[in-house]
CSV table of C-alpha atoms in Angstrom, one decimal:
chain,number,residue,atom,x,y,z
A,1,MET,CA,12.1,-13.5,-126.1
A,2,LYS,CA,9.7,-16.0,-127.8
A,3,LYS,CA,8.6,-15.3,-131.3
A,4,LEU,CA,4.7,-15.4,-131.4
A,5,ALA,CA,1.7,-15.4,-129.1
A,6,VAL,CA,-1.8,-15.8,-130.4
A,7,LEU,CA,-4.4,-13.8,-128.5
A,8,MET,CA,-8.0,-15.0,-128.8
A,9,PRO,CA,-10.8,-13.6,-126.6
A,10,THR,CA,-14.0,-15.6,-126.5
A,11,TYR,CA,-17.5,-15.1,-125.1
A,12,ASN,CA,-20.2,-17.7,-125.6
A,13,CYS,CA,-18.8,-19.0,-128.8
A,14,ALA,CA,-18.6,-22.7,-127.9
A,15,LYS,CA,-20.6,-23.5,-131.0
A,16,TYR,CA,-17.8,-22.3,-133.3
A,17,LEU,CA,-14.8,-22.6,-131.0
A,18,GLN,CA,-13.4,-26.0,-132.0
A,19,GLU,CA,-13.3,-25.0,-135.7
A,20,SER,CA,-11.5,-21.8,-134.8
A,21,ILE,CA,-9.0,-23.4,-132.4
A,22,ASP,CA,-8.2,-26.2,-134.9
A,23,SER,CA,-7.4,-23.7,-137.6
A,24,ILE,CA,-4.8,-22.1,-135.4
A,25,LEU,CA,-3.3,-25.4,-134.2
A,26,ASN,CA,-3.0,-26.6,-137.8
A,27,GLN,CA,-0.9,-23.6,-138.9
A,28,THR,CA,2.2,-24.4,-141.0
A,29,TYR,CA,4.1,-22.0,-138.7
A,30,SER,CA,3.8,-23.9,-135.4
A,31,ASP,CA,6.2,-22.0,-133.0
A,32,PHE,CA,3.6,-20.1,-130.9
A,33,ASP,CA,1.8,-20.1,-127.6
A,34,PHE,CA,-2.0,-19.8,-127.9
A,35,TYR,CA,-3.7,-17.7,-125.2
A,36,ILE,CA,-7.5,-18.1,-125.0
A,37,TYR,CA,-9.1,-15.5,-122.8
A,38,ASP,CA,-12.6,-16.5,-121.7
A,39,ASP,CA,-14.6,-13.4,-120.9
A,40,CYS,CA,-16.9,-15.3,-118.4
A,41,SER,CA,-18.8,-17.4,-121.0
A,42,THR,CA,-21.9,-19.1,-119.7
A,43,ASP,CA,-22.0,-21.8,-122.4
A,44,ASN,CA,-19.8,-24.9,-122.6
A,45,THR,CA,-16.7,-23.0,-123.7
A,46,ILE,CA,-14.5,-24.6,-120.9
A,47,GLN,CA,-15.6,-28.1,-121.9
A,48,VAL,CA,-14.5,-27.5,-125.5
A,49,ILE,CA,-11.1,-26.1,-124.5
A,50,SER,CA,-10.6,-28.9,-122.0
A,51,GLY,CA,-10.9,-31.4,-124.8
A,52,TYR,CA,-7.5,-30.3,-126.1
A,53,SER,CA,-4.1,-31.6,-124.9
A,54,ASP,CA,-2.0,-29.3,-127.0
A,55,LYS,CA,0.6,-27.7,-124.7
A,56,ARG,CA,0.5,-24.5,-126.7
A,57,ILE,CA,-3.0,-23.7,-125.5
A,58,ILE,CA,-3.1,-21.5,-122.4
A,59,TYR,CA,-6.6,-20.9,-121.0
A,60,ILE,CA,-7.3,-17.8,-118.9
A,61,LYS,CA,-10.7,-16.9,-117.6
A,62,ASN,CA,-11.6,-13.3,-116.6
A,63,PHE,CA,-13.0,-12.9,-113.1
A,64,GLU,CA,-15.8,-10.8,-114.6
A,65,ASN,CA,-17.1,-10.0,-118.0
A,66,PHE,CA,-14.8,-7.2,-119.2
A,67,GLY,CA,-15.7,-6.9,-122.9
A,68,ILE,CA,-13.3,-7.3,-125.8
A,69,ALA,CA,-11.3,-4.1,-125.5
A,70,LYS,CA,-10.3,-4.6,-121.8
A,71,THR,CA,-9.7,-8.3,-122.4
A,72,LEU,CA,-7.3,-7.6,-125.3
A,73,ASN,CA,-5.5,-5.0,-123.2
A,74,LEU,CA,-5.1,-7.5,-120.4
A,75,GLY,CA,-3.7,-9.9,-123.0
A,76,PHE,CA,-1.2,-7.2,-124.2
A,77,GLU,CA,0.0,-6.5,-120.7
A,78,LYS,CA,0.7,-10.2,-120.1
A,79,LEU,CA,2.2,-11.0,-123.5
A,80,LEU,CA,4.0,-8.0,-124.9
A,81,PRO,CA,7.1,-8.3,-122.7
A,82,SER,CA,7.6,-12.0,-123.6
A,83,TYR,CA,6.8,-12.2,-127.4
A,84,GLN,CA,8.1,-10.5,-130.5
A,85,TYR,CA,4.8,-10.7,-132.2
A,86,ILE,CA,1.1,-10.8,-131.1
A,87,ALA,CA,-1.4,-12.4,-133.5
A,88,ARG,CA,-5.1,-11.8,-133.1
A,89,MET,CA,-7.8,-14.4,-133.7
A,90,ASP,CA,-11.6,-14.5,-133.0
A,91,ALA,CA,-13.3,-17.5,-131.6
A,92,ASP,CA,-15.9,-17.8,-134.4
A,93,ASP,CA,-13.6,-17.4,-137.4
A,94,TRP,CA,-11.1,-19.6,-139.3
A,95,SER,CA,-7.5,-19.0,-140.5
A,96,PHE,CA,-6.0,-20.7,-143.5
A,97,PRO,CA,-3.0,-22.9,-142.6
A,98,GLU,CA,-0.3,-20.6,-144.1
A,99,ARG,CA,-1.6,-17.4,-142.5
A,100,PHE,CA,1.0,-17.0,-139.7
A,101,GLN,CA,3.9,-18.1,-141.9
A,102,ARG,CA,3.1,-15.5,-144.5
A,103,GLN,CA,2.7,-12.7,-141.9
A,104,ILE,CA,5.8,-13.6,-139.9
A,105,ASP,CA,7.8,-13.9,-143.1
A,106,TYR,CA,6.6,-10.4,-144.2
A,107,LEU,CA,7.3,-8.8,-140.8
A,108,GLU,CA,10.8,-10.3,-140.7
A,109,ARG,CA,11.6,-8.9,-144.1
A,110,ASN,CA,10.0,-5.5,-143.4
A,111,LYS,CA,11.2,-4.3,-140.0
A,112,GLU,CA,9.5,-0.8,-140.4
A,113,VAL,CA,6.0,-2.4,-140.5
A,114,VAL,CA,4.4,-2.5,-137.0
A,115,MET,CA,1.0,-4.1,-137.9
A,116,CYS,CA,0.2,-6.6,-140.6
A,117,GLY,CA,-3.3,-7.7,-141.6
A,118,THR,CA,-4.6,-10.0,-144.4
A,119,GLN,CA,-7.6,-10.2,-146.7
A,120,GLY,CA,-10.5,-12.3,-145.6
A,121,TYR,CA,-13.7,-13.8,-146.9
A,122,CYS,CA,-16.8,-12.7,-145.0
A,123,LEU,CA,-19.2,-15.7,-145.1
A,124,LYS,CA,-22.5,-16.8,-143.7
A,125,ASN,CA,-21.6,-20.4,-144.7
A,126,MET,CA,-18.0,-21.2,-143.6
A,127,ASN,CA,-18.0,-24.2,-145.9
A,128,ASP,CA,-18.0,-21.9,-148.9
A,129,ASN,CA,-14.6,-21.5,-150.8
A,130,PRO,CA,-14.9,-18.3,-152.8
A,131,ILE,CA,-12.3,-17.6,-155.4
A,132,SER,CA,-12.6,-13.8,-155.1
A,133,ALA,CA,-13.9,-11.1,-152.7
A,134,TRP,CA,-13.8,-7.4,-152.0
A,135,GLU,CA,-10.3,-6.3,-150.8
A,136,TYR,CA,-9.0,-3.9,-148.2
A,137,PRO,CA,-6.1,-1.6,-149.3
A,138,PHE,CA,-2.7,-3.1,-149.2
A,139,LYS,CA,-0.3,-0.1,-148.7
A,140,ASN,CA,0.3,2.1,-145.7
A,141,ASP,CA,-0.2,5.4,-147.5
A,142,TYR,CA,-3.7,4.5,-148.9
A,143,ILE,CA,-4.7,2.8,-145.6
A,144,LYS,CA,-4.2,6.1,-143.7
A,145,TYR,CA,-6.9,7.8,-145.8
A,146,TYR,CA,-9.1,4.9,-146.3
A,147,LEU,CA,-9.6,4.8,-142.5
A,148,LEU,CA,-11.7,7.9,-142.9
A,149,PHE,CA,-14.3,5.7,-144.4
A,150,SER,CA,-13.8,2.1,-143.3
A,151,ALA,CA,-12.2,0.1,-140.5
A,152,THR,CA,-9.8,-1.1,-143.2
A,153,PHE,CA,-8.5,-4.3,-141.5
A,154,HIS,CA,-10.0,-7.6,-140.5
A,155,HIS,CA,-9.4,-7.3,-136.7
A,156,GLN,CA,-8.9,-11.1,-136.3
A,157,SER,CA,-6.2,-11.1,-139.1
A,158,ILE,CA,-3.8,-8.7,-137.4
A,159,VAL,CA,-0.3,-9.5,-136.2
A,160,PHE,CA,1.3,-6.7,-134.1
A,161,ARG,CA,5.0,-6.0,-133.5
A,162,SER,CA,5.3,-6.0,-129.7
A,163,GLU,CA,8.2,-3.5,-129.5
A,164,PHE,CA,6.0,-0.9,-131.2
A,165,LEU,CA,3.1,-1.3,-128.7
A,166,ILE,CA,5.5,-1.2,-125.8
A,167,ARG,CA,7.3,1.9,-127.0
A,168,THR,CA,4.1,3.9,-127.9
A,169,HIS,CA,1.9,2.6,-125.0
A,170,LEU,CA,-1.0,2.4,-127.5
A,171,ARG,CA,-3.9,0.3,-126.3
A,172,TYR,CA,-7.6,-0.2,-127.1
A,173,ASP,CA,-10.0,2.4,-125.8
A,174,GLU,CA,-12.0,0.5,-123.2
A,175,THR,CA,-14.9,3.0,-123.4
A,176,ILE,CA,-15.7,1.9,-127.0
A,177,GLN,CA,-17.9,-1.2,-127.1
A,178,THR,CA,-18.5,-1.9,-130.8
A,179,CYS,CA,-15.6,-0.6,-132.9
A,180,GLU,CA,-12.6,-0.4,-130.6
A,181,ASP,CA,-10.5,-1.8,-133.5
A,182,TRP,CA,-11.2,1.1,-135.9
A,183,ASP,CA,-10.3,3.6,-133.2
A,184,PHE,CA,-7.1,1.7,-132.4
A,185,TRP,CA,-6.0,1.7,-136.1
A,186,THR,CA,-6.4,5.4,-136.4
A,187,HIS,CA,-3.9,5.9,-133.6
A,188,ILE,CA,-1.5,3.3,-134.8
A,189,VAL,CA,-1.2,4.7,-138.3
A,190,LYS,CA,0.0,8.0,-136.9
A,191,GLU,CA,3.0,6.3,-135.2
A,192,GLY,CA,4.0,3.5,-137.5
A,193,LYS,CA,3.7,1.8,-140.9
A,194,VAL,CA,0.9,-0.7,-141.4
A,195,VAL,CA,0.0,-3.1,-144.3
A,196,ASN,CA,-2.6,-5.6,-145.4
A,197,LEU,CA,-1.2,-8.6,-147.3
A,198,PRO,CA,-3.0,-9.2,-150.6
A,199,ASN,CA,-3.5,-12.9,-149.7
A,200,PHE,CA,-6.9,-14.1,-148.5
A,201,LEU,CA,-5.9,-16.0,-145.3
A,202,LEU,CA,-9.1,-15.8,-143.2
A,203,LYS,CA,-12.7,-16.8,-143.2
A,204,CYS,CA,-14.8,-14.3,-141.2
A,205,ARG,CA,-18.1,-15.7,-140.0
A,206,VAL,CA,-21.0,-13.3,-140.5
A,207,LEU,CA,-23.5,-13.6,-137.6
A,208,PRO,CA,-26.6,-11.4,-137.3
A,209,ASN,CA,-26.1,-11.2,-133.5
A,210,SER,CA,-22.4,-10.2,-133.5
A,211,ASN,CA,-21.2,-7.3,-131.5
A,212,HIS,CA,-21.9,-4.5,-134.0
A,213,ARG,CA,-24.7,-6.2,-136.0
A,214,SER,CA,-27.0,-7.1,-133.1
A,215,PRO,CA,-30.2,-5.0,-133.0
A,216,GLU,CA,-29.4,-3.6,-129.5
A,217,ASN,CA,-26.0,-2.5,-130.6
A,218,LYS,CA,-26.5,-1.3,-134.1
A,219,ASN,CA,-27.4,2.3,-133.2
A,220,LYS,CA,-24.6,2.5,-130.7
A,221,HIS,CA,-22.2,1.2,-133.3
A,222,ILE,CA,-23.1,3.9,-135.7
A,223,LYS,CA,-22.7,6.6,-133.1
A,224,GLU,CA,-19.3,5.2,-132.0
A,225,ARG,CA,-18.2,5.1,-135.6
A,226,SER,CA,-19.2,8.7,-136.1
A,227,LYS,CA,-17.2,9.9,-133.1
A,228,ILE,CA,-14.1,8.0,-134.2
A,229,ILE,CA,-14.3,9.3,-137.8
A,230,SER,CA,-14.9,12.9,-136.7
A,231,ARG,CA,-11.8,12.7,-134.5
A,232,TYR,CA,-9.8,11.2,-137.2
A,233,TRP,CA,-10.8,13.9,-139.7
A,234,ALA,CA,-9.4,16.4,-137.3
A,235,ASP,CA,-6.0,14.7,-137.6
A,236,PHE,CA,-6.0,16.0,-141.2
A,237,ASN,CA,-6.9,19.5,-139.9
A,238,ILE,CA,-10.4,19.1,-141.3
A,239,ILE,CA,-13.4,19.6,-139.1
A,240,LEU,CA,-16.4,17.4,-139.5
A,241,SER,CA,-18.5,17.3,-136.4
A,242,VAL,CA,-19.9,14.0,-135.0
A,243,ASP,CA,-23.4,15.0,-136.2
A,244,GLU,CA,-22.1,15.9,-139.7
A,245,VAL,CA,-20.3,12.6,-140.0
A,246,TYR,CA,-23.5,10.8,-138.9
A,247,GLU,CA,-25.5,12.6,-141.5
A,248,TYR,CA,-23.1,12.4,-144.4
A,249,TYR,CA,-22.1,8.7,-143.8
A,250,TYR,CA,-25.2,7.0,-142.4
A,251,GLY,CA,-28.2,9.4,-142.2
A,252,ASN,CA,-31.4,9.2,-144.2
A,253,LYS,CA,-32.6,12.7,-143.6
A,254,LEU,CA,-35.0,14.0,-146.2
A,255,LEU,CA,-33.8,17.3,-147.7
A,256,SER,CA,-35.0,20.0,-150.0
A,257,SER,CA,-33.0,20.6,-153.1
A,258,ALA,CA,-31.8,23.9,-151.6
A,259,ASP,CA,-30.7,22.3,-148.3
A,260,PHE,CA,-29.0,19.5,-150.2
A,261,ILE,CA,-27.0,21.9,-152.4
A,262,LYS,CA,-25.8,23.7,-149.3
A,263,LYS,CA,-24.7,20.5,-147.6
A,264,ILE,CA,-23.2,18.8,-150.6
A,265,LYS,CA,-21.1,21.9,-151.2
A,266,PHE,CA,-19.7,21.7,-147.7
A,267,LEU,CA,-18.9,18.0,-148.1
A,268,ILE,CA,-17.2,18.6,-151.4
A,269,ILE,CA,-15.0,21.3,-149.9
A,270,GLN,CA,-13.8,18.8,-147.3
A,271,PHE,CA,-13.1,16.2,-149.9
A,272,ASN,CA,-11.2,18.7,-152.1
A,273,THR,CA,-9.2,19.9,-149.2
A,274,LEU,CA,-8.3,16.4,-148.2
A,275,TYR,CA,-7.3,15.3,-151.8
A,276,LEU,CA,-5.4,18.4,-152.7
A,277,LYS,CA,-3.1,17.9,-149.7
A,278,GLU,CA,0.2,16.3,-150.6
A,279,LEU,CA,-1.1,12.7,-150.7
A,280,GLN,CA,1.7,10.1,-150.6
A,281,MET,CA,-0.1,7.6,-152.7
A,282,ASP,CA,0.9,5.8,-155.9
A,283,PRO,CA,-1.1,6.6,-159.1
A,284,ASP,CA,-3.3,3.5,-158.9
A,285,ASP,CA,-4.3,4.2,-155.2
A,286,ARG,CA,-5.0,7.9,-156.1
A,287,LYS,CA,-7.4,6.7,-158.8
A,288,LYS,CA,-9.2,4.4,-156.3
A,289,PHE,CA,-9.4,7.1,-153.7
A,290,ARG,CA,-10.9,9.6,-156.2
A,291,TYR,CA,-13.5,7.1,-157.1
A,292,LEU,CA,-14.2,6.4,-153.4
A,293,LEU,CA,-14.8,10.1,-152.8
A,294,ALA,CA,-17.1,10.4,-155.7
A,295,ARG,CA,-19.1,7.4,-154.6
A,296,ARG,CA,-19.5,8.9,-151.1
A,297,ILE,CA,-21.1,12.0,-152.7
A,298,LEU,CA,-23.4,9.7,-154.6
A,299,SER,CA,-24.3,7.7,-151.5
A,300,TYR,CA,-25.3,10.9,-149.6
A,301,TRP,CA,-27.3,12.1,-152.6
A,302,LYS,CA,-29.2,8.8,-152.7
A,303,ARG,CA,-29.9,8.8,-149.0
A,304,SER,CA,-31.2,12.4,-149.1
A,305,THR,CA,-33.9,11.3,-151.6
A,306,VAL,CA,-33.3,14.5,-153.6
A,307,ASN,CA,-34.1,14.1,-157.3
A,308,ARG,CA,-31.0,12.7,-159.0
A,309,PHE,CA,-32.1,14.2,-162.3
A,310,ASN,CA,-32.1,17.8,-161.0
A,311,PRO,CA,-29.8,19.6,-163.5
A,312,LEU,CA,-28.9,22.3,-160.9
A,313,ILE,CA,-27.5,19.7,-158.5
A,314,TRP,CA,-25.5,18.1,-161.3
A,315,PHE,CA,-24.2,21.6,-162.2
A,316,VAL,CA,-23.2,22.4,-158.6
A,317,ILE,CA,-21.4,19.0,-158.1
A,318,ILE,CA,-19.5,19.1,-161.3
A,319,LYS,CA,-18.5,22.7,-160.8
A,320,GLU,CA,-17.4,22.2,-157.2
A,321,VAL,CA,-15.5,18.9,-157.3
A,322,LYS,CA,-11.7,19.5,-157.8
A,323,PHE,CA,-10.3,16.1,-157.0
A,324,MET,CA,-11.5,14.4,-160.2
A,325,SER,CA,-11.9,15.3,-163.9
A,326,LYS,CA,-15.4,16.2,-164.9
A,327,ILE,CA,-15.8,13.2,-167.3
A,328,ARG,CA,-14.6,10.7,-164.7
A,329,LEU,CA,-16.8,12.3,-162.1
A,330,ILE,CA,-19.9,12.0,-164.3
A,331,LYS,CA,-19.2,8.4,-165.0
A,332,SER,CA,-18.7,7.7,-161.3
A,333,LEU,CA,-22.0,9.3,-160.4
A,334,ILE,CA,-24.1,7.5,-163.0
A,335,ARG,CA,-22.8,3.9,-162.4
């Protein structure tokens, strides 16, 4: 069995494709085959790829436009039996040269880990070289809970352990069009250990017309997110309907003070229930998670447009919250 296959779907990304391909071919870890799946591009993608003579590149063109989820599943079916690891890459992003070496080294040392991501810079200008950025959680135990609020991985940074995907038969849900990755992670964490390396090893290109940011997909994306999050809450034996997730996470519904108090009490009960379970997190991650929950309360409060100086609402929130000390809660809500 070979060590590593790189799986990169592409669709009309010729403008950025050479930069992305070069970043993979220039990896310090060079023992891989590079599979580029063209999902029926109508631009000059084939001309860009044809300009390479590197024997590691294997070009495959779908016979029709399948979308990213089905394309990735097709890649899995072809590659999983022959490679120990499958690395993801996107056609408009850029990997630092040491990315694969760091991920493969980590996976070789930690046999229990089935999926390894990295940190990444999200940039409008890929020539930028920031020295710091917002980070996803590193550790498996925190990631499990963080997935209730965020996709938690840069999809294009992932390296999968093939044996795990073969054994569990887990694949992308092809009915999901804009956040198939988030859904996939929520299934994987129930079956195996996952991590994000602390290293920033990726530059992610921020495009206004990307799959989930385009105007025609934005509303669909929020609805798909809400379904995934609602289902994932149920894995913790907590019921938040799709409509409730949509309102609490993304909605901008104007509420009376009385309605807001009723709804915020319900949300706090769910947060209390979640936190007061036996969370397997270290103290630092517990602290971060408490703050995350408090800021979610604040976010909903702001979007409801209910007066933030209403003393009754302050009293209710402070009285009901059980996952954080009152002093820390107040500080979190007034920042």
